[in-house]
Amino acid sequence: MANIAALPKQEKSLVLAAIVAIACIFVEHSLIGAGKTVSLIAAAVLIGVIVLASTRVAHHAELLAHKVGDPYGTMILTLSAVAVEVMILAIMLGSSTSPTLVRDTIYSAVMLDINGILGLAALLGGLRHGEQPYNDNSGKTYGVMILTAMGISMIVPEFVPDDRWHYYSGFTIIAMIALYALFLKMQVGPHSYFFSYSYTKARPATAAASVGGSQPLSPQPATTPAPTSAPEEETSAAVSIGVILFGVVVIGFLAEFMAAFLDTGLESTSAPPALMAVIVASISAAPEILTALRAALRNRMQSVINIAMGASLSTVILTVPVMEAIALYTGQPFVMAMTPVQTVMVVITLIVAAINLNDGETNAIEGMTHFVLFATFIMLTLLGL
């Protein structure tokens, strides 16, 4: 009961987000009528509020993750982020006329997760700790799953005739569900050790064979930071779940207003076509960036791999069937086939990831290769490619 009474103080960001959402109901039309500049400012403010709210959602997902441990923990984190992304996408589709919004958002999310989050985390973690160990089974499993899911849903559609798209959409939904069902069984079942790593506090580096893959026990710093959110560790699971659900609903309302303001503000401008997709992907990934960077600086690279690669896989394998179902229901197909530039970037990214995540250790050079690919993605987006 005490926890519930203290929630408004602890969740100031969510309370602020709810107040802003209510205020938008009354001022939306007047702000839109004030012109493009005011609409863009309002959209920017809402994006900031949404990021704050999603950070609190991720925080409580992290509390739940801490209670249940890996691999369940990172699964909760990635699923909460994907839930936010799917909700924002579904709402924005109602006001957007872009048939490529879903494709561009999924592509942007993969670039942001693998090249942005993983790249920056491995770079900073490598500069601080040198080589950072993890279970190489996880990187291999995530990589092949992402390649398969993106190939089925975002490369093959280029060759599907327009008059048969609904057949392939139905197949894609079944294929994604089947892939995720098997992956989920592996992740929480007999192969859960693929996605965990046993660290040691001993200073001398010792090599030991690990079950299911090469994961040498690497030296762990003597002073390991305490688990995240120590002041709120006593928050019950029920309270955290309630806050997550409340946060997702509030984010949904804010996203609807943000979409309206963005549409008005960007109308007839030279903004990159994929800008809205990058914004949606960035909002859902913002909390994961902070969590992954904290894990990398604490020499917990396994958590980074699970967050970055797991978020990429979840984005593709869960977003695609939901969006395809919406397309079948409305009778309006989305353009899911990636452009040649996007396809090349995805292929390069997954090849680099397969090479880097093959030996059970990351370093600053491997992080830099991914981060340069992320910078390339940003440059291509600014160029409208």
PDB file of C-alpha atoms in Angstrom, residues 99-316:
ATOM      1  CA  PRO A  99       3.072   3.285 -47.569  1.00  0.00           C
ATOM      2  CA  THR A 100       6.689   2.682 -46.508  1.00  0.00           C
ATOM      3  CA  LEU A 101       6.402   3.838 -42.873  1.00  0.00           C
ATOM      4  CA  VAL A 102       6.364   0.297 -41.441  1.00  0.00           C
ATOM      5  CA  ARG A 103       9.270  -0.881 -43.588  1.00  0.00           C
ATOM      6  CA  ASP A 104      11.370   2.196 -42.874  1.00  0.00           C
ATOM      7  CA  THR A 105      10.674   1.994 -39.132  1.00  0.00           C
ATOM      8  CA  ILE A 106      11.722  -1.658 -38.888  1.00  0.00           C
ATOM      9  CA  TYR A 107      14.829  -0.968 -40.978  1.00  0.00           C
ATOM     10  CA  SER A 108      15.698   2.073 -38.832  1.00  0.00           C
ATOM     11  CA  ALA A 109      15.183   0.076 -35.638  1.00  0.00           C
ATOM     12  CA  VAL A 110      17.566  -2.666 -36.797  1.00  0.00           C
ATOM     13  CA  MET A 111      20.206  -0.097 -37.761  1.00  0.00           C
ATOM     14  CA  LEU A 112      19.758   1.695 -34.443  1.00  0.00           C
ATOM     15  CA  ASP A 113      19.802  -1.471 -32.327  1.00  0.00           C
ATOM     16  CA  ILE A 114      22.675  -3.383 -33.932  1.00  0.00           C
ATOM     17  CA  ASN A 115      24.882  -0.580 -35.233  1.00  0.00           C
ATOM     18  CA  GLY A 116      23.907   2.196 -32.827  1.00  0.00           C
ATOM     19  CA  ILE A 117      23.330   0.507 -29.455  1.00  0.00           C
ATOM     20  CA  LEU A 118      25.641  -2.484 -29.859  1.00  0.00           C
ATOM     21  CA  GLY A 119      28.292  -0.422 -31.647  1.00  0.00           C
ATOM     22  CA  LEU A 120      28.427   2.405 -29.087  1.00  0.00           C
ATOM     23  CA  ALA A 121      28.222   0.012 -26.111  1.00  0.00           C
ATOM     24  CA  ALA A 122      31.022  -2.224 -27.424  1.00  0.00           C
ATOM     25  CA  LEU A 123      33.115   0.834 -28.284  1.00  0.00           C
ATOM     26  CA  LEU A 124      32.801   2.498 -24.860  1.00  0.00           C
ATOM     27  CA  GLY A 125      32.951  -0.810 -22.977  1.00  0.00           C
ATOM     28  CA  GLY A 126      36.007  -1.871 -24.957  1.00  0.00           C
ATOM     29  CA  LEU A 127      37.805   1.406 -24.242  1.00  0.00           C
ATOM     30  CA  ARG A 128      37.176   0.906 -20.520  1.00  0.00           C
ATOM     31  CA  HIS A 129      37.548  -2.869 -20.087  1.00  0.00           C
ATOM     32  CA  GLY A 130      39.379  -4.097 -23.193  1.00  0.00           C
ATOM     33  CA  GLU A 131      37.903  -7.400 -24.358  1.00  0.00           C
ATOM     34  CA  GLN A 132      34.439  -8.053 -22.947  1.00  0.00           C
ATOM     35  CA  PRO A 133      33.184 -11.667 -22.762  1.00  0.00           C
ATOM     36  CA  TYR A 134      29.725 -13.017 -23.547  1.00  0.00           C
ATOM     37  CA  ASN A 135      28.176 -16.309 -24.657  1.00  0.00           C
ATOM     38  CA  ASP A 136      28.866 -16.576 -28.382  1.00  0.00           C
ATOM     39  CA  ASN A 137      25.819 -18.845 -28.838  1.00  0.00           C
ATOM     40  CA  SER A 138      23.561 -15.855 -28.274  1.00  0.00           C
ATOM     41  CA  GLY A 139      25.116 -13.728 -31.014  1.00  0.00           C
ATOM     42  CA  LYS A 140      24.973 -16.562 -33.541  1.00  0.00           C
ATOM     43  CA  THR A 141      21.361 -17.440 -32.709  1.00  0.00           C
ATOM     44  CA  TYR A 142      20.136 -13.849 -32.851  1.00  0.00           C
ATOM     45  CA  GLY A 143      22.001 -13.191 -36.089  1.00  0.00           C
ATOM     46  CA  VAL A 144      20.592 -16.116 -38.050  1.00  0.00           C
ATOM     47  CA  MET A 145      17.076 -15.418 -36.753  1.00  0.00           C
ATOM     48  CA  ILE A 146      17.242 -11.739 -37.759  1.00  0.00           C
ATOM     49  CA  LEU A 147      18.570 -12.624 -41.226  1.00  0.00           C
ATOM     50  CA  THR A 148      15.805 -15.193 -41.760  1.00  0.00           C
ATOM     51  CA  ALA A 149      13.019 -12.928 -40.498  1.00  0.00           C
ATOM     52  CA  MET A 150      14.150  -9.903 -42.523  1.00  0.00           C
ATOM     53  CA  GLY A 151      14.733 -12.030 -45.616  1.00  0.00           C
ATOM     54  CA  ILE A 152      11.225 -13.482 -45.497  1.00  0.00           C
ATOM     55  CA  SER A 153       9.412 -10.264 -44.637  1.00  0.00           C
ATOM     56  CA  MET A 154      11.484  -7.488 -46.252  1.00  0.00           C
ATOM     57  CA  ILE A 155      13.518  -8.908 -49.157  1.00  0.00           C
ATOM     58  CA  VAL A 156      11.382 -11.652 -50.732  1.00  0.00           C
ATOM     59  CA  PRO A 157       8.272  -9.352 -51.021  1.00  0.00           C
ATOM     60  CA  GLU A 158      10.105  -7.514 -53.827  1.00  0.00           C
ATOM     61  CA  PHE A 159       9.427 -10.556 -56.027  1.00  0.00           C
ATOM     62  CA  VAL A 160       5.791 -11.144 -55.024  1.00  0.00           C
ATOM     63  CA  PRO A 161       3.236  -9.993 -57.662  1.00  0.00           C
ATOM     64  CA  ASP A 162       0.956  -7.135 -56.540  1.00  0.00           C
ATOM     65  CA  ASP A 163      -2.204  -9.169 -57.097  1.00  0.00           C
ATOM     66  CA  ARG A 164      -1.024 -11.903 -54.730  1.00  0.00           C
ATOM     67  CA  TRP A 165       0.283  -9.786 -51.833  1.00  0.00           C
ATOM     68  CA  HIS A 166      -2.480 -10.919 -49.449  1.00  0.00           C
ATOM     69  CA  TYR A 167      -1.475 -14.584 -49.835  1.00  0.00           C
ATOM     70  CA  TYR A 168       2.123 -13.799 -49.009  1.00  0.00           C
ATOM     71  CA  SER A 169       1.094 -11.513 -46.135  1.00  0.00           C
ATOM     72  CA  GLY A 170      -0.849 -14.371 -44.596  1.00  0.00           C
ATOM     73  CA  PHE A 171       2.132 -16.677 -45.043  1.00  0.00           C
ATOM     74  CA  THR A 172       4.453 -14.075 -43.489  1.00  0.00           C
ATOM     75  CA  ILE A 173       2.253 -13.821 -40.393  1.00  0.00           C
ATOM     76  CA  ILE A 174       2.325 -17.612 -39.908  1.00  0.00           C
ATOM     77  CA  ALA A 175       6.085 -17.796 -40.574  1.00  0.00           C
ATOM     78  CA  MET A 176       6.901 -15.023 -38.071  1.00  0.00           C
ATOM     79  CA  ILE A 177       4.705 -16.571 -35.379  1.00  0.00           C
ATOM     80  CA  ALA A 178       6.271 -19.996 -35.945  1.00  0.00           C
ATOM     81  CA  LEU A 179       9.794 -18.571 -35.806  1.00  0.00           C
ATOM     82  CA  TYR A 180       9.109 -16.614 -32.635  1.00  0.00           C
ATOM     83  CA  ALA A 181       7.324 -19.519 -30.935  1.00  0.00           C
ATOM     84  CA  LEU A 182      10.343 -21.779 -31.463  1.00  0.00           C
ATOM     85  CA  PHE A 183      12.774 -19.023 -30.476  1.00  0.00           C
ATOM     86  CA  LEU A 184      10.779 -18.310 -27.308  1.00  0.00           C
ATOM     87  CA  LYS A 185      10.820 -22.004 -26.414  1.00  0.00           C
ATOM     88  CA  MET A 186      14.594 -22.033 -26.837  1.00  0.00           C
ATOM     89  CA  GLN A 187      15.095 -18.798 -24.922  1.00  0.00           C
ATOM     90  CA  VAL A 188      13.147 -19.834 -21.824  1.00  0.00           C
ATOM     91  CA  GLY A 189      13.484 -23.619 -22.181  1.00  0.00           C
ATOM     92  CA  PRO A 190      16.313 -26.113 -22.479  1.00  0.00           C
ATOM     93  CA  HIS A 191      18.520 -23.744 -24.481  1.00  0.00           C
ATOM     94  CA  SER A 192      18.187 -20.751 -22.159  1.00  0.00           C
ATOM     95  CA  TYR A 193      21.908 -20.994 -21.417  1.00  0.00           C
ATOM     96  CA  PHE A 194      22.515 -19.701 -24.957  1.00  0.00           C
ATOM     97  CA  PHE A 195      21.515 -16.251 -23.689  1.00  0.00           C
ATOM     98  CA  SER A 196      23.283 -16.107 -20.323  1.00  0.00           C
ATOM     99  CA  TYR A 197      26.857 -15.810 -19.157  1.00  0.00           C
ATOM    100  CA  SER A 198      28.495 -16.704 -15.839  1.00  0.00           C
ATOM    101  CA  TYR A 199      30.813 -13.947 -14.677  1.00  0.00           C
ATOM    102  CA  THR A 200      33.483 -14.363 -12.043  1.00  0.00           C
ATOM    103  CA  LYS A 201      34.801 -11.830  -9.562  1.00  0.00           C
ATOM    104  CA  ALA A 202      38.285 -13.329  -9.617  1.00  0.00           C
ATOM    105  CA  ARG A 203      40.983 -11.009 -10.953  1.00  0.00           C
ATOM    106  CA  PRO A 204      43.218 -13.609 -12.668  1.00  0.00           C
ATOM    107  CA  ALA A 205      41.957 -14.468 -16.113  1.00  0.00           C
ATOM    108  CA  THR A 206      40.982 -18.104 -16.246  1.00  0.00           C
ATOM    109  CA  ALA A 207      39.660 -19.997 -19.174  1.00  0.00           C
ATOM    110  CA  ALA A 208      36.956 -22.532 -18.631  1.00  0.00           C
ATOM    111  CA  ALA A 209      34.800 -24.535 -20.962  1.00  0.00           C
ATOM    112  CA  SER A 210      31.166 -23.556 -20.776  1.00  0.00           C
ATOM    113  CA  VAL A 211      28.068 -25.482 -21.524  1.00  0.00           C
ATOM    114  CA  GLY A 212      26.728 -24.873 -24.992  1.00  0.00           C
ATOM    115  CA  GLY A 213      29.503 -22.629 -26.281  1.00  0.00           C
ATOM    116  CA  SER A 214      32.853 -20.962 -25.788  1.00  0.00           C
ATOM    117  CA  GLN A 215      32.413 -18.488 -22.956  1.00  0.00           C
ATOM    118  CA  PRO A 216      35.698 -18.085 -21.095  1.00  0.00           C
ATOM    119  CA  LEU A 217      35.418 -16.738 -17.599  1.00  0.00           C
ATOM    120  CA  SER A 218      36.958 -13.305 -17.923  1.00  0.00           C
ATOM    121  CA  PRO A 219      38.197 -11.173 -15.036  1.00  0.00           C
ATOM    122  CA  GLN A 220      35.515  -9.133 -13.326  1.00  0.00           C
ATOM    123  CA  PRO A 221      36.269  -5.779 -11.676  1.00  0.00           C
ATOM    124  CA  ALA A 222      36.548  -6.036  -7.908  1.00  0.00           C
ATOM    125  CA  THR A 223      34.050  -3.246  -7.416  1.00  0.00           C
ATOM    126  CA  THR A 224      30.958  -4.156  -9.372  1.00  0.00           C
ATOM    127  CA  PRO A 225      28.215  -1.496  -9.266  1.00  0.00           C
ATOM    128  CA  ALA A 226      25.030  -2.448  -7.476  1.00  0.00           C
ATOM    129  CA  PRO A 227      22.013  -3.545  -9.492  1.00  0.00           C
ATOM    130  CA  THR A 228      20.103  -0.767 -11.139  1.00  0.00           C
ATOM    131  CA  SER A 229      17.457   1.165  -9.278  1.00  0.00           C
ATOM    132  CA  ALA A 230      18.554   0.158  -5.803  1.00  0.00           C
ATOM    133  CA  PRO A 231      16.255   2.727  -4.092  1.00  0.00           C
ATOM    134  CA  GLU A 232      13.203   1.130  -5.697  1.00  0.00           C
ATOM    135  CA  GLU A 233      14.179  -2.528  -5.493  1.00  0.00           C
ATOM    136  CA  GLU A 234      11.243  -3.178  -3.144  1.00  0.00           C
ATOM    137  CA  THR A 235       8.687  -2.181  -5.778  1.00  0.00           C
ATOM    138  CA  SER A 236       6.372  -5.148  -6.206  1.00  0.00           C
ATOM    139  CA  ALA A 237       5.968  -6.908  -9.522  1.00  0.00           C
ATOM    140  CA  ALA A 238       2.253  -6.022  -9.608  1.00  0.00           C
ATOM    141  CA  VAL A 239       3.028  -2.303  -9.223  1.00  0.00           C
ATOM    142  CA  SER A 240       5.663  -2.457 -11.972  1.00  0.00           C
ATOM    143  CA  ILE A 241       3.259  -4.218 -14.337  1.00  0.00           C
ATOM    144  CA  GLY A 242       0.574  -1.631 -13.587  1.00  0.00           C
ATOM    145  CA  VAL A 243       2.964   1.247 -14.248  1.00  0.00           C
ATOM    146  CA  ILE A 244       4.089  -0.349 -17.528  1.00  0.00           C
ATOM    147  CA  LEU A 245       0.491  -0.743 -18.755  1.00  0.00           C
ATOM    148  CA  PHE A 246      -0.406   2.805 -17.695  1.00  0.00           C
ATOM    149  CA  GLY A 247       2.718   4.150 -19.404  1.00  0.00           C
ATOM    150  CA  VAL A 248       1.989   2.364 -22.676  1.00  0.00           C
ATOM    151  CA  VAL A 249      -1.570   3.783 -22.736  1.00  0.00           C
ATOM    152  CA  VAL A 250      -0.335   7.330 -22.059  1.00  0.00           C
ATOM    153  CA  ILE A 251       2.351   6.955 -24.750  1.00  0.00           C
ATOM    154  CA  GLY A 252      -0.368   5.859 -27.178  1.00  0.00           C
ATOM    155  CA  PHE A 253      -2.362   9.036 -26.578  1.00  0.00           C
ATOM    156  CA  LEU A 254       0.741  11.216 -26.888  1.00  0.00           C
ATOM    157  CA  ALA A 255       1.752   9.459 -30.104  1.00  0.00           C
ATOM    158  CA  GLU A 256      -1.595  10.282 -31.702  1.00  0.00           C
ATOM    159  CA  PHE A 257      -1.118  13.995 -31.036  1.00  0.00           C
ATOM    160  CA  MET A 258       2.550  13.855 -32.043  1.00  0.00           C
ATOM    161  CA  ALA A 259       1.619  12.311 -35.390  1.00  0.00           C
ATOM    162  CA  ALA A 260      -0.872  15.106 -36.080  1.00  0.00           C
ATOM    163  CA  PHE A 261       1.653  17.827 -35.209  1.00  0.00           C
ATOM    164  CA  LEU A 262       4.403  16.177 -37.278  1.00  0.00           C
ATOM    165  CA  ASP A 263       2.150  15.808 -40.313  1.00  0.00           C
ATOM    166  CA  THR A 264       1.279  19.494 -40.177  1.00  0.00           C
ATOM    167  CA  GLY A 265       4.807  20.671 -39.424  1.00  0.00           C
ATOM    168  CA  LEU A 266       6.533  18.586 -42.103  1.00  0.00           C
ATOM    169  CA  GLU A 267       3.941  19.148 -44.826  1.00  0.00           C
ATOM    170  CA  SER A 268       5.511  20.462 -48.041  1.00  0.00           C
ATOM    171  CA  THR A 269       9.018  20.539 -46.542  1.00  0.00           C
ATOM    172  CA  SER A 270      12.277  19.003 -47.732  1.00  0.00           C
ATOM    173  CA  ALA A 271      12.531  16.724 -44.695  1.00  0.00           C
ATOM    174  CA  PRO A 272      13.922  13.222 -45.459  1.00  0.00           C
ATOM    175  CA  PRO A 273      11.084  10.809 -46.324  1.00  0.00           C
ATOM    176  CA  ALA A 274      12.189   8.361 -43.627  1.00  0.00           C
ATOM    177  CA  LEU A 275      12.384  10.990 -40.860  1.00  0.00           C
ATOM    178  CA  MET A 276       9.175   9.870 -39.149  1.00  0.00           C
ATOM    179  CA  ALA A 277      10.332   6.256 -39.235  1.00  0.00           C
ATOM    180  CA  VAL A 278      13.637   7.207 -37.595  1.00  0.00           C
ATOM    181  CA  ILE A 279      11.747   9.164 -34.922  1.00  0.00           C
ATOM    182  CA  VAL A 280       9.513   6.182 -34.097  1.00  0.00           C
ATOM    183  CA  ALA A 281      12.505   3.811 -33.935  1.00  0.00           C
ATOM    184  CA  SER A 282      14.475   6.268 -31.768  1.00  0.00           C
ATOM    185  CA  ILE A 283      11.615   6.715 -29.289  1.00  0.00           C
ATOM    186  CA  SER A 284      11.275   2.979 -28.702  1.00  0.00           C
ATOM    187  CA  ALA A 285      15.048   2.470 -28.489  1.00  0.00           C
ATOM    188  CA  ALA A 286      15.862   5.418 -26.192  1.00  0.00           C
ATOM    189  CA  PRO A 287      15.504   3.496 -22.888  1.00  0.00           C
ATOM    190  CA  GLU A 288      17.385   0.510 -24.302  1.00  0.00           C
ATOM    191  CA  ILE A 289      20.336   2.747 -25.199  1.00  0.00           C
ATOM    192  CA  LEU A 290      20.749   3.845 -21.579  1.00  0.00           C
ATOM    193  CA  THR A 291      20.356   0.295 -20.245  1.00  0.00           C
ATOM    194  CA  ALA A 292      22.864  -1.138 -22.745  1.00  0.00           C
ATOM    195  CA  LEU A 293      25.461   1.568 -22.085  1.00  0.00           C
ATOM    196  CA  ARG A 294      25.209   1.021 -18.319  1.00  0.00           C
ATOM    197  CA  ALA A 295      25.664  -2.731 -18.846  1.00  0.00           C
ATOM    198  CA  ALA A 296      28.690  -2.229 -21.130  1.00  0.00           C
ATOM    199  CA  LEU A 297      30.411   0.124 -18.679  1.00  0.00           C
ATOM    200  CA  ARG A 298      29.842  -2.491 -15.949  1.00  0.00           C
ATOM    201  CA  ASN A 299      31.498  -5.118 -18.156  1.00  0.00           C
ATOM    202  CA  ARG A 300      28.200  -6.963 -18.705  1.00  0.00           C
ATOM    203  CA  MET A 301      28.390  -7.479 -22.453  1.00  0.00           C
ATOM    204  CA  GLN A 302      25.937 -10.393 -22.384  1.00  0.00           C
ATOM    205  CA  SER A 303      23.174  -7.982 -21.388  1.00  0.00           C
ATOM    206  CA  VAL A 304      24.159  -5.669 -24.260  1.00  0.00           C
ATOM    207  CA  ILE A 305      23.997  -8.530 -26.777  1.00  0.00           C
ATOM    208  CA  ASN A 306      20.614  -9.621 -25.449  1.00  0.00           C
ATOM    209  CA  ILE A 307      19.231  -6.074 -25.535  1.00  0.00           C
ATOM    210  CA  ALA A 308      20.596  -4.946 -28.919  1.00  0.00           C
ATOM    211  CA  MET A 309      20.186  -8.155 -30.893  1.00  0.00           C
ATOM    212  CA  GLY A 310      17.038  -9.185 -29.015  1.00  0.00           C
ATOM    213  CA  ALA A 311      15.416  -5.811 -29.703  1.00  0.00           C
ATOM    214  CA  SER A 312      16.229  -6.112 -33.412  1.00  0.00           C
ATOM    215  CA  LEU A 313      14.766  -9.598 -33.613  1.00  0.00           C
ATOM    216  CA  SER A 314      11.671  -8.661 -31.607  1.00  0.00           C
ATOM    217  CA  THR A 315      11.082  -5.584 -33.769  1.00  0.00           C
ATOM    218  CA  VAL A 316      11.079  -7.644 -36.967  1.00  0.00           C
TER     219      VAL A 316
END
